Amino acid sequence: MILEVLPKATFNKQQDEAEFYETFFSAVIHWGTDLEQIMQNADQIACTYGFAAMDALHVAAALQIKADQLIATEKPTKPMHRVTEIQIISI
């Protein structure tokens, strides 16, 4: 997930934003580690809910670590909010 946000902030020289991401992600306690299983589950999720690849990977990783919620910037009208297996919170 850090790969989705940190490189762009770094490239655009948004130092405060990059530092925020580095601090936030350094505090993560649980990471999905079975990448093969995450990819298989993401494929199924993408096909079931009509997701883009990155959204499906995020949901699959959250499900793998048994997260209660997934916080995203996706609007409530986007496909991510079709998921029933985990609560999606839009910020």
Coordinates of N, CA, C and O in Angstrom, one line a residue:
M1 N 0.8 -1.2 0.0 CA 0.0 0.0 0.0 C 0.9 1.3 0.0 O 0.5 2.3 -0.6
I2 N 2.0 1.2 0.6 CA 2.9 2.3 0.7 C 3.3 2.6 -0.8 O 3.6 3.8 -1.1
L3 N 3.5 1.6 -1.6 CA 3.9 1.8 -3.0 C 2.9 2.6 -3.8 O 3.3 3.3 -4.7
E4 N 1.7 2.6 -3.3 CA 0.7 3.4 -4.1 C 0.7 4.9 -3.7 O 0.3 5.7 -4.6
V5 N 1.2 5.3 -2.6 CA 1.2 6.7 -2.2 C 2.6 7.4 -2.0 O 2.7 8.5 -2.4
L6 N 3.5 6.7 -1.5 CA 4.8 7.3 -1.2 C 5.6 7.7 -2.4 O 6.1 8.9 -2.5
P7 N 5.7 6.9 -3.5 CA 6.5 7.4 -4.6 C 6.0 8.7 -5.3 O 6.8 9.5 -5.6
K8 N 4.7 8.8 -5.4 CA 4.2 10.1 -6.0 C 4.5 11.3 -5.1 O 4.9 12.3 -5.6
A9 N 4.3 11.1 -3.8 CA 4.7 12.3 -2.9 C 6.2 12.6 -3.0 O 6.6 13.8 -3.0
T10 N 7.0 11.6 -3.0 CA 8.4 11.8 -3.1 C 8.8 12.4 -4.4 O 9.6 13.4 -4.5
F11 N 8.3 11.9 -5.6 CA 8.6 12.5 -6.9 C 8.2 14.0 -7.0 O 8.9 14.8 -7.5
N12 N 7.0 14.3 -6.4 CA 6.5 15.7 -6.4 C 7.1 16.6 -5.3 O 6.6 17.7 -5.1
K13 N 8.1 16.0 -4.6 CA 8.8 16.8 -3.6 C 7.8 17.3 -2.5 O 8.0 18.4 -2.0
Q14 N 6.8 16.5 -2.2 CA 5.9 16.8 -1.1 C 6.4 16.2 0.2 O 5.9 15.1 0.6
Q15 N 7.4 16.8 0.8 CA 8.1 16.3 1.9 C 7.2 16.0 3.1 O 7.3 14.9 3.7
D16 N 6.3 16.9 3.4 CA 5.4 16.7 4.6 C 4.5 15.5 4.3 O 4.3 14.6 5.2
E17 N 4.0 15.3 3.1 CA 3.2 14.2 2.8 C 4.0 12.9 2.8 O 3.5 11.9 3.4
A18 N 5.2 12.9 2.3 CA 6.0 11.7 2.3 C 6.4 11.3 3.7 O 6.3 10.1 4.1
E19 N 6.7 12.3 4.6 CA 7.0 12.0 6.0 C 5.8 11.4 6.7 O 5.9 10.5 7.5
F20 N 4.6 11.9 6.4 CA 3.4 11.4 7.0 C 3.2 9.9 6.6 O 3.0 9.1 7.5
Y21 N 3.4 9.6 5.3 CA 3.2 8.2 4.9 C 4.3 7.3 5.6 O 4.0 6.2 6.0
E22 N 5.5 7.8 5.6 CA 6.6 7.0 6.3 C 6.3 6.7 7.7 O 6.4 5.6 8.2
T23 N 5.8 7.7 8.4 CA 5.4 7.6 9.9 C 4.3 6.6 10.0 O 4.3 5.7 10.9
F24 N 3.2 6.9 9.2 CA 2.0 6.0 9.3 C 2.4 4.6 9.1 O 2.0 3.7 9.9
F25 N 3.1 4.3 8.0 CA 3.3 2.9 7.6 C 4.3 2.2 8.5 O 4.4 1.0 8.7
S26 N 5.2 3.0 9.2 CA 6.1 2.4 10.1 C 5.4 1.9 11.4 O 6.0 1.1 12.1
A27 N 4.2 2.4 11.6 CA 3.5 2.0 12.8 C 2.5 0.8 12.5 O 1.9 0.3 13.4
V28 N 2.5 0.3 11.3 CA 1.6 -0.8 11.0 C 2.1 -2.0 11.7 O 3.3 -2.4 11.7
I29 N 1.2 -2.7 12.4 CA 1.5 -3.9 13.2 C 1.3 -5.2 12.3 O 2.1 -6.1 12.5
H30 N 0.3 -5.3 11.5 CA 0.0 -6.5 10.8 C 0.0 -6.2 9.3 O -0.6 -5.3 8.8
W31 N 0.9 -7.0 8.6 CA 1.0 -6.9 7.1 C 0.5 -8.2 6.6 O 0.8 -9.3 7.1
G32 N -0.2 -8.2 5.4 CA -0.5 -9.4 4.7 C 0.8 -9.9 4.1 O 1.5 -9.2 3.4
T33 N 1.1 -11.2 4.4 CA 2.4 -11.7 4.0 C 2.4 -12.8 3.0 O 3.3 -13.1 2.3
D34 N 1.2 -13.4 2.8 CA 1.0 -14.5 1.9 C 0.6 -13.9 0.5 O -0.5 -13.9 0.2
L35 N 1.6 -13.4 -0.2 CA 1.3 -12.6 -1.4 C 0.6 -13.5 -2.5 O -0.2 -13.0 -3.2
E36 N 1.0 -14.7 -2.6 CA 0.3 -15.6 -3.6 C -1.2 -15.7 -3.3 O -2.0 -15.6 -4.1
Q37 N -1.5 -15.9 -2.0 CA -2.9 -16.0 -1.6 C -3.6 -14.7 -1.8 O -4.8 -14.6 -2.2
I38 N -2.9 -13.6 -1.4 CA -3.6 -12.3 -1.6 C -3.9 -12.1 -3.1 O -5.0 -11.6 -3.5
M39 N -3.0 -12.4 -4.0 CA -3.2 -12.3 -5.4 C -4.4 -13.1 -5.9 O -5.2 -12.7 -6.7
Q40 N -4.4 -14.4 -5.4 CA -5.6 -15.2 -5.8 C -6.9 -14.7 -5.3 O -7.9 -14.6 -6.1
N41 N -6.9 -14.2 -4.1 CA -8.1 -13.7 -3.5 C -8.5 -12.4 -4.2 O -9.7 -12.1 -4.4
A42 N -7.5 -11.6 -4.6 CA -7.7 -10.3 -5.3 C -8.4 -10.5 -6.6 O -9.3 -9.8 -7.0
D43 N -7.9 -11.6 -7.3 CA -8.5 -11.9 -8.6 C -10.0 -12.3 -8.4 O -10.8 -11.8 -9.2
Q44 N -10.3 -13.1 -7.4 CA -11.7 -13.4 -7.2 C -12.5 -12.2 -6.8 O -13.6 -12.0 -7.3
I45 N -12.0 -11.4 -5.9 CA -12.7 -10.2 -5.5 C -12.9 -9.2 -6.7 O -14.0 -8.7 -6.9
A46 N -11.9 -9.0 -7.5 CA -12.0 -8.2 -8.7 C -13.1 -8.7 -9.6 O -13.9 -7.9 -10.2
C47 N -13.2 -10.0 -9.9 CA -14.2 -10.5 -10.7 C -15.6 -10.5 -10.1 O -16.6 -10.2 -10.8
T48 N -15.7 -10.7 -8.8 CA -17.0 -10.7 -8.1 C -17.6 -9.3 -8.1 O -18.8 -9.1 -8.3
Y49 N -16.7 -8.3 -7.7 CA -17.2 -6.9 -7.5 C -16.9 -5.9 -8.5 O -17.3 -4.8 -8.4
G50 N -16.2 -6.3 -9.6 CA -15.9 -5.4 -10.7 C -14.8 -4.3 -10.3 O -14.9 -3.1 -10.6
F51 N -13.8 -4.8 -9.5 CA -12.8 -3.9 -9.0 C -11.6 -3.7 -10.0 O -11.3 -4.6 -10.8
A52 N -10.9 -2.6 -9.8 CA -9.6 -2.4 -10.4 C -8.6 -3.2 -9.6 O -8.9 -3.6 -8.4
A53 N -7.5 -3.6 -10.2 CA -6.5 -4.5 -9.5 C -6.0 -4.0 -8.2 O -6.0 -4.7 -7.2
M54 N -5.7 -2.7 -8.0 CA -5.1 -2.2 -6.8 C -6.2 -2.3 -5.7 O -5.9 -2.6 -4.5
D55 N -7.4 -1.9 -6.0 CA -8.5 -2.0 -5.0 C -8.7 -3.4 -4.5 O -8.9 -3.7 -3.3
A56 N -8.7 -4.3 -5.5 CA -8.8 -5.7 -5.1 C -7.7 -6.2 -4.2 O -7.9 -7.0 -3.3
L57 N -6.5 -5.8 -4.5 CA -5.3 -6.2 -3.7 C -5.5 -5.6 -2.3 O -5.2 -6.3 -1.3
H58 N -5.9 -4.4 -2.2 CA -6.1 -3.8 -0.8 C -7.1 -4.6 0.0 O -6.9 -4.9 1.2
V59 N -8.3 -4.9 -0.6 CA -9.3 -5.6 0.1 C -8.8 -7.0 0.4 O -9.0 -7.5 1.6
A60 N -8.2 -7.7 -0.5 CA -7.7 -9.0 -0.2 C -6.7 -9.0 0.9 O -6.7 -9.9 1.8
A61 N -5.8 -8.0 1.0 CA -4.8 -8.0 2.1 C -5.5 -7.7 3.4 O -5.2 -8.3 4.4
A62 N -6.5 -6.8 3.4 CA -7.2 -6.5 4.6 C -8.0 -7.7 5.1 O -8.0 -8.0 6.3
L63 N -8.5 -8.5 4.2 CA -9.2 -9.7 4.6 C -8.2 -10.7 5.1 O -8.6 -11.5 6.1
Q64 N -7.1 -10.8 4.5 CA -6.1 -11.8 5.0 C -5.7 -11.6 6.4 O -5.5 -12.5 7.2
I65 N -5.5 -10.3 6.8 CA -5.1 -10.1 8.2 C -6.3 -9.9 9.1 O -6.2 -9.6 10.3
K66 N -7.5 -10.2 8.6 CA -8.8 -10.2 9.4 C -9.0 -8.8 10.0 O -9.4 -8.7 11.1
A67 N -8.8 -7.8 9.2 CA -9.1 -6.4 9.6 C -10.6 -6.3 9.8 O -11.4 -6.9 9.1
D68 N -11.0 -5.4 10.7 CA -12.4 -5.2 10.9 C -12.9 -4.1 9.9 O -14.1 -4.1 9.5
Q69 N -12.1 -3.2 9.5 CA -12.4 -2.2 8.6 C -11.3 -1.9 7.6 O -10.1 -2.2 7.9
L70 N -11.7 -1.3 6.5 CA -10.7 -0.8 5.5 C -11.1 0.6 5.2 O -12.2 0.9 4.8
I71 N -10.2 1.5 5.5 CA -10.4 2.9 5.3 C -9.8 3.3 3.9 O -8.6 3.0 3.6
A72 N -10.6 4.0 3.1 CA -10.2 4.3 1.7 C -10.7 5.7 1.4 O -11.6 6.2 2.0
T73 N -10.1 6.2 0.3 CA -10.6 7.5 -0.2 C -11.6 7.3 -1.3 O -12.0 8.3 -1.9
E74 N -12.0 6.1 -1.6 CA -13.0 5.8 -2.6 C -14.3 6.3 -2.2 O -14.8 6.1 -1.1
K75 N -15.0 7.0 -3.1 CA -16.4 7.5 -2.8 C -17.3 6.3 -2.6 O -17.1 5.2 -3.2
P76 N -18.4 6.5 -1.8 CA -19.3 5.4 -1.6 C -20.0 4.9 -2.8 O -20.6 3.8 -2.8
T77 N -19.9 5.6 -3.9 CA -20.5 5.1 -5.2 C -19.6 4.2 -6.0 O -20.0 3.6 -7.0
K78 N -18.3 4.0 -5.5 CA -17.3 3.2 -6.2 C -17.5 1.7 -5.9 O -18.0 1.4 -4.9
P79 N -17.0 0.9 -6.8 CA -17.2 -0.6 -6.6 C -16.6 -1.1 -5.3 O -17.2 -2.1 -4.7
M80 N -15.6 -0.5 -4.7 CA -15.1 -1.0 -3.4 C -16.2 -1.1 -2.3 O -16.1 -2.0 -1.5
H81 N -17.2 -0.3 -2.4 CA -18.2 -0.3 -1.4 C -19.2 -1.4 -1.6 O -20.2 -1.5 -0.9
R82 N -19.1 -2.2 -2.6 CA -19.9 -3.4 -2.9 C -19.5 -4.5 -2.0 O -20.3 -5.5 -1.8
V83 N -18.3 -4.5 -1.5 CA -17.8 -5.6 -0.7 C -18.7 -5.8 0.6 O -19.0 -4.8 1.3
T84 N -19.0 -7.0 0.9 CA -19.8 -7.3 2.1 C -18.9 -8.0 3.2 O -19.4 -8.1 4.3
E85 N -17.7 -8.5 2.8 CA -16.9 -9.2 3.8 C -16.2 -8.4 4.8 O -15.7 -8.9 5.8
I86 N -16.1 -7.1 4.6 CA -15.4 -6.1 5.4 C -16.0 -4.8 5.3 O -16.6 -4.4 4.3
Q87 N -16.1 -4.0 6.4 CA -16.6 -2.7 6.4 C -15.6 -1.8 5.7 O -14.5 -1.7 6.1
I88 N -16.1 -1.1 4.7 CA -15.3 -0.1 4.0 C -15.7 1.3 4.4 O -16.9 1.6 4.4
I89 N -14.8 2.1 4.9 CA -15.0 3.4 5.4 C -14.4 4.4 4.4 O -13.2 4.3 4.2
S90 N -15.2 5.3 3.9 CA -14.7 6.4 3.0 C -14.3 7.6 3.8 O -15.1 8.1 4.6
I91 N -13.1 8.1 3.5 CA -12.8 9.4 4.1 C -12.7 10.5 3.1 O -12.6 10.3 1.9

